[in-house]
Amino acid sequence: MLNVNTIKNGLVIDHIRAGSGWKIFQWLGLDKASFCSCLIQNVPSKKSGKKDIIKIDNILNIDYSVLGFIDPNICVNVIENEKIVRKINMELPSRVQNVIPCKNPRCITVTENYVASTFLLVDKVKGLYRCEYCDTMVAAEDFSRK
Protein backbone atom coordinates (compact mmCIF):
# COMPACT_ATOMS: atom_id res chain seq x y z
CA MET A 1 0.00 0.00 0.00
CA LEU A 2 1.25 3.47 -0.91
CA ASN A 3 1.20 6.04 1.89
CA VAL A 4 2.16 9.66 1.21
CA ASN A 5 1.89 12.08 4.14
CA THR A 6 -0.20 15.23 4.01
CA ILE A 7 1.41 18.42 2.79
CA LYS A 8 1.45 21.06 5.53
CA ASN A 9 2.62 24.03 3.44
CA GLY A 10 3.51 23.46 -0.17
CA LEU A 11 2.24 22.58 -3.61
CA VAL A 12 0.44 19.68 -5.24
CA ILE A 13 0.81 19.59 -9.01
CA ASP A 14 -2.09 17.47 -10.25
CA HIS A 15 -3.47 16.20 -13.57
CA ILE A 16 -0.04 15.87 -15.19
CA ARG A 17 -0.15 13.80 -18.38
CA ALA A 18 0.96 10.27 -17.44
CA GLY A 19 4.67 9.94 -18.13
CA SER A 20 5.41 13.69 -18.03
CA GLY A 21 5.80 13.91 -14.26
CA TRP A 22 9.50 13.03 -14.23
CA LYS A 23 10.33 15.86 -16.68
CA ILE A 24 8.53 18.39 -14.46
CA PHE A 25 10.10 16.88 -11.32
CA GLN A 26 13.57 17.40 -12.81
CA TRP A 27 12.78 20.85 -14.25
CA LEU A 28 11.75 21.97 -10.76
CA GLY A 29 15.02 20.56 -9.37
CA LEU A 30 13.13 18.28 -7.00
CA ASP A 31 15.48 15.37 -7.73
CA LYS A 32 18.19 17.38 -5.90
CA ALA A 33 16.00 19.12 -3.29
CA SER A 34 16.69 18.91 0.44
CA PHE A 35 12.99 19.12 1.37
CA CYS A 36 10.36 16.40 1.06
CA SER A 37 8.84 15.89 -2.40
CA CYS A 38 7.09 13.01 -4.10
CA LEU A 39 6.35 11.97 -7.68
CA ILE A 40 3.47 9.55 -8.07
CA GLN A 41 3.09 8.09 -11.55
CA ASN A 42 0.24 6.39 -13.39
CA VAL A 43 -2.44 7.23 -10.83
CA PRO A 44 -5.93 6.18 -12.01
CA SER A 45 -7.90 9.18 -13.31
CA LYS A 46 -11.55 9.45 -14.33
CA LYS A 47 -10.73 12.28 -16.79
CA SER A 48 -7.70 10.87 -18.59
CA GLY A 49 -7.33 7.24 -17.57
CA LYS A 50 -3.94 7.80 -15.89
CA LYS A 51 -2.10 10.82 -14.55
CA ASP A 52 1.02 11.80 -12.60
CA ILE A 53 1.01 13.87 -9.41
CA ILE A 54 3.84 15.79 -7.71
CA LYS A 55 3.61 16.69 -4.02
CA ILE A 56 6.05 19.28 -2.64
CA ASP A 57 6.29 20.05 1.06
CA ASN A 58 7.66 23.52 0.37
CA ILE A 59 6.44 26.69 -1.34
CA LEU A 60 8.38 27.22 -4.57
CA ASN A 61 8.50 30.18 -6.91
CA ILE A 62 7.43 28.47 -10.15
CA ASP A 63 7.18 29.87 -13.66
CA TYR A 64 3.63 28.70 -14.31
CA SER A 65 3.88 29.54 -18.02
CA VAL A 66 6.44 26.74 -18.43
CA LEU A 67 4.13 24.29 -16.64
CA GLY A 68 1.30 25.39 -18.94
CA PHE A 69 3.55 24.86 -21.93
CA ILE A 70 4.59 21.37 -20.81
CA ASP A 71 0.99 20.36 -20.10
CA PRO A 72 -1.91 22.85 -20.22
CA ASN A 73 -4.16 20.44 -18.26
CA ILE A 74 -2.10 20.74 -15.07
CA CYS A 75 -3.68 22.12 -11.90
CA VAL A 76 -1.47 23.48 -9.11
CA ASN A 77 -2.96 23.40 -5.62
CA VAL A 78 -1.37 25.75 -3.09
CA ILE A 79 -1.51 24.22 0.39
CA GLU A 80 -1.33 26.17 3.66
CA ASN A 81 -1.93 24.57 7.05
CA GLU A 82 -2.90 21.30 5.30
CA LYS A 83 -5.74 23.00 3.35
CA ILE A 84 -6.00 24.00 -0.31
CA VAL A 85 -6.05 27.81 -0.33
CA ARG A 86 -5.73 28.33 -4.09
CA LYS A 87 -6.08 26.35 -7.31
CA ILE A 88 -4.20 27.49 -10.38
CA ASN A 89 -5.29 25.98 -13.70
CA MET A 90 -2.69 26.05 -16.44
CA GLU A 91 -3.14 26.98 -20.07
CA LEU A 92 -0.83 27.40 -23.03
CA PRO A 93 1.10 30.64 -22.48
CA SER A 94 1.02 33.29 -25.21
CA ARG A 95 4.82 33.61 -25.05
CA VAL A 96 7.63 31.36 -23.84
CA GLN A 97 11.21 32.46 -23.45
CA ASN A 98 14.28 30.25 -22.99
CA VAL A 99 12.13 27.11 -22.88
CA ILE A 100 12.08 25.90 -26.49
CA PRO A 101 15.37 25.88 -28.39
CA CYS A 102 14.89 26.93 -32.00
CA LYS A 103 15.62 24.07 -34.37
CA ASN A 104 16.60 26.37 -37.24
CA PRO A 105 20.44 26.34 -37.34
CA ARG A 106 20.42 29.79 -38.99
CA CYS A 107 18.29 31.42 -36.27
CA ILE A 108 20.00 34.21 -34.34
CA THR A 109 19.14 32.43 -31.07
CA VAL A 110 21.30 29.49 -32.18
CA THR A 111 24.22 31.50 -33.57
CA GLU A 112 24.28 34.20 -30.87
CA ASN A 113 23.99 32.75 -27.37
CA TYR A 114 23.11 36.12 -25.78
CA VAL A 115 19.76 36.23 -27.66
CA ALA A 116 16.97 34.49 -25.74
CA SER A 117 14.90 32.03 -27.75
CA THR A 118 11.36 33.40 -27.76
CA PHE A 119 8.31 31.68 -29.17
CA LEU A 120 4.83 33.15 -29.61
CA LEU A 121 1.60 31.16 -29.57
CA VAL A 122 -0.03 31.33 -33.01
CA ASP A 123 -2.63 28.55 -32.78
CA LYS A 124 -4.04 27.72 -29.35
CA VAL A 125 -6.11 24.76 -30.58
CA LYS A 126 -3.14 23.02 -32.23
CA GLY A 127 -0.61 24.33 -29.68
CA LEU A 128 1.62 25.85 -32.37
CA TYR A 129 4.36 28.34 -31.54
CA ARG A 130 6.41 30.53 -33.91
CA CYS A 131 9.98 31.67 -33.28
CA GLU A 132 9.96 35.44 -32.83
CA TYR A 133 13.13 35.81 -34.92
CA CYS A 134 13.04 33.29 -37.79
CA ASP A 135 9.36 32.18 -37.90
CA THR A 136 10.21 28.49 -37.38
CA MET A 137 7.11 26.66 -36.13
CA VAL A 138 7.07 24.15 -33.27
CA ALA A 139 4.20 22.26 -31.64
CA ALA A 140 4.04 22.34 -27.85
CA GLU A 141 3.01 18.68 -27.89
CA ASP A 142 6.25 17.69 -29.68
CA PHE A 143 8.35 19.39 -27.03
CA SER A 144 6.39 18.18 -24.02
CA ARG A 145 6.53 14.50 -25.04
CA LYS A 146 10.32 14.35 -25.46
PDB file of N, CA and C in Angstrom, residues 11-17 43 51-54 71 73-77 87 90:
ATOM      1  N   LEU A  11       2.953  22.629  -2.346  1.00  0.00           N
ATOM      2  CA  LEU A  11       2.237  22.575  -3.614  1.00  0.00           C
ATOM      3  C   LEU A  11       1.911  21.137  -3.983  1.00  0.00           C
ATOM      4  N   VAL A  12       0.779  20.954  -4.626  1.00  0.00           N
ATOM      5  CA  VAL A  12       0.442  19.684  -5.243  1.00  0.00           C
ATOM      6  C   VAL A  12       0.169  19.987  -6.709  1.00  0.00           C
ATOM      7  N   ILE A  13       0.986  19.410  -7.578  1.00  0.00           N
ATOM      8  CA  ILE A  13       0.805  19.595  -9.012  1.00  0.00           C
ATOM      9  C   ILE A  13       0.056  18.361  -9.506  1.00  0.00           C
ATOM     10  N   ASP A  14      -1.176  18.573  -9.929  1.00  0.00           N
ATOM     11  CA  ASP A  14      -2.089  17.472 -10.246  1.00  0.00           C
ATOM     12  C   ASP A  14      -2.450  17.481 -11.734  1.00  0.00           C
ATOM     13  N   HIS A  15      -2.983  16.383 -12.191  1.00  0.00           N
ATOM     14  CA  HIS A  15      -3.472  16.204 -13.569  1.00  0.00           C
ATOM     15  C   HIS A  15      -2.356  16.335 -14.606  1.00  0.00           C
ATOM     16  N   ILE A  16      -1.158  15.881 -14.244  1.00  0.00           N
ATOM     17  CA  ILE A  16      -0.039  15.866 -15.185  1.00  0.00           C
ATOM     18  C   ILE A  16      -0.246  14.677 -16.122  1.00  0.00           C
ATOM     19  N   ARG A  17      -0.033  14.888 -17.413  1.00  0.00           N
ATOM     20  CA  ARG A  17      -0.146  13.796 -18.381  1.00  0.00           C
ATOM     21  C   ARG A  17       0.750  12.647 -17.936  1.00  0.00           C
ATOM     22  N   VAL A  43      -1.319   7.264 -11.768  1.00  0.00           N
ATOM     23  CA  VAL A  43      -2.437   7.228 -10.832  1.00  0.00           C
ATOM     24  C   VAL A  43      -3.730   7.139 -11.643  1.00  0.00           C
ATOM     25  N   LYS A  51      -2.741   9.523 -14.709  1.00  0.00           N
ATOM     26  CA  LYS A  51      -2.100  10.820 -14.546  1.00  0.00           C
ATOM     27  C   LYS A  51      -0.920  10.690 -13.596  1.00  0.00           C
ATOM     28  N   ASP A  52      -0.072  11.707 -13.569  1.00  0.00           N
ATOM     29  CA  ASP A  52       1.016  11.802 -12.601  1.00  0.00           C
ATOM     30  C   ASP A  52       0.684  12.933 -11.633  1.00  0.00           C
ATOM     31  N   ILE A  53       1.211  12.851 -10.428  1.00  0.00           N
ATOM     32  CA  ILE A  53       1.014  13.875  -9.406  1.00  0.00           C
ATOM     33  C   ILE A  53       2.363  14.147  -8.739  1.00  0.00           C
ATOM     34  N   ILE A  54       2.635  15.421  -8.457  1.00  0.00           N
ATOM     35  CA  ILE A  54       3.836  15.793  -7.709  1.00  0.00           C
ATOM     36  C   ILE A  54       3.389  16.516  -6.448  1.00  0.00           C
ATOM     37  N   ASP A  71       2.293  21.042 -20.107  1.00  0.00           N
ATOM     38  CA  ASP A  71       0.993  20.359 -20.098  1.00  0.00           C
ATOM     39  C   ASP A  71      -0.087  21.348 -19.645  1.00  0.00           C
ATOM     40  N   ASN A  73      -3.104  21.022 -19.093  1.00  0.00           N
ATOM     41  CA  ASN A  73      -4.163  20.442 -18.262  1.00  0.00           C
ATOM     42  C   ASN A  73      -3.794  20.383 -16.782  1.00  0.00           C
ATOM     43  N   ILE A  74      -2.576  20.800 -16.448  1.00  0.00           N
ATOM     44  CA  ILE A  74      -2.098  20.745 -15.065  1.00  0.00           C
ATOM     45  C   ILE A  74      -2.896  21.697 -14.184  1.00  0.00           C
ATOM     46  N   CYS A  75      -3.082  21.273 -12.941  1.00  0.00           N
ATOM     47  CA  CYS A  75      -3.684  22.119 -11.905  1.00  0.00           C
ATOM     48  C   CYS A  75      -2.708  22.152 -10.732  1.00  0.00           C
ATOM     49  N   VAL A  76      -2.366  23.340 -10.260  1.00  0.00           N
ATOM     50  CA  VAL A  76      -1.473  23.484  -9.112  1.00  0.00           C
ATOM     51  C   VAL A  76      -2.320  23.891  -7.910  1.00  0.00           C
ATOM     52  N   ASN A  77      -2.256  23.097  -6.861  1.00  0.00           N
ATOM     53  CA  ASN A  77      -2.963  23.396  -5.618  1.00  0.00           C
ATOM     54  C   ASN A  77      -1.948  23.950  -4.623  1.00  0.00           C
ATOM     55  N   LYS A  87      -6.273  27.262  -6.187  1.00  0.00           N
ATOM     56  CA  LYS A  87      -6.085  26.347  -7.310  1.00  0.00           C
ATOM     57  C   LYS A  87      -5.712  27.183  -8.525  1.00  0.00           C
ATOM     58  N   MET A  90      -3.633  25.661 -15.407  1.00  0.00           N
ATOM     59  CA  MET A  90      -2.690  26.054 -16.437  1.00  0.00           C
ATOM     60  C   MET A  90      -3.387  26.187 -17.788  1.00  0.00           C
TER      61      MET A  90
END
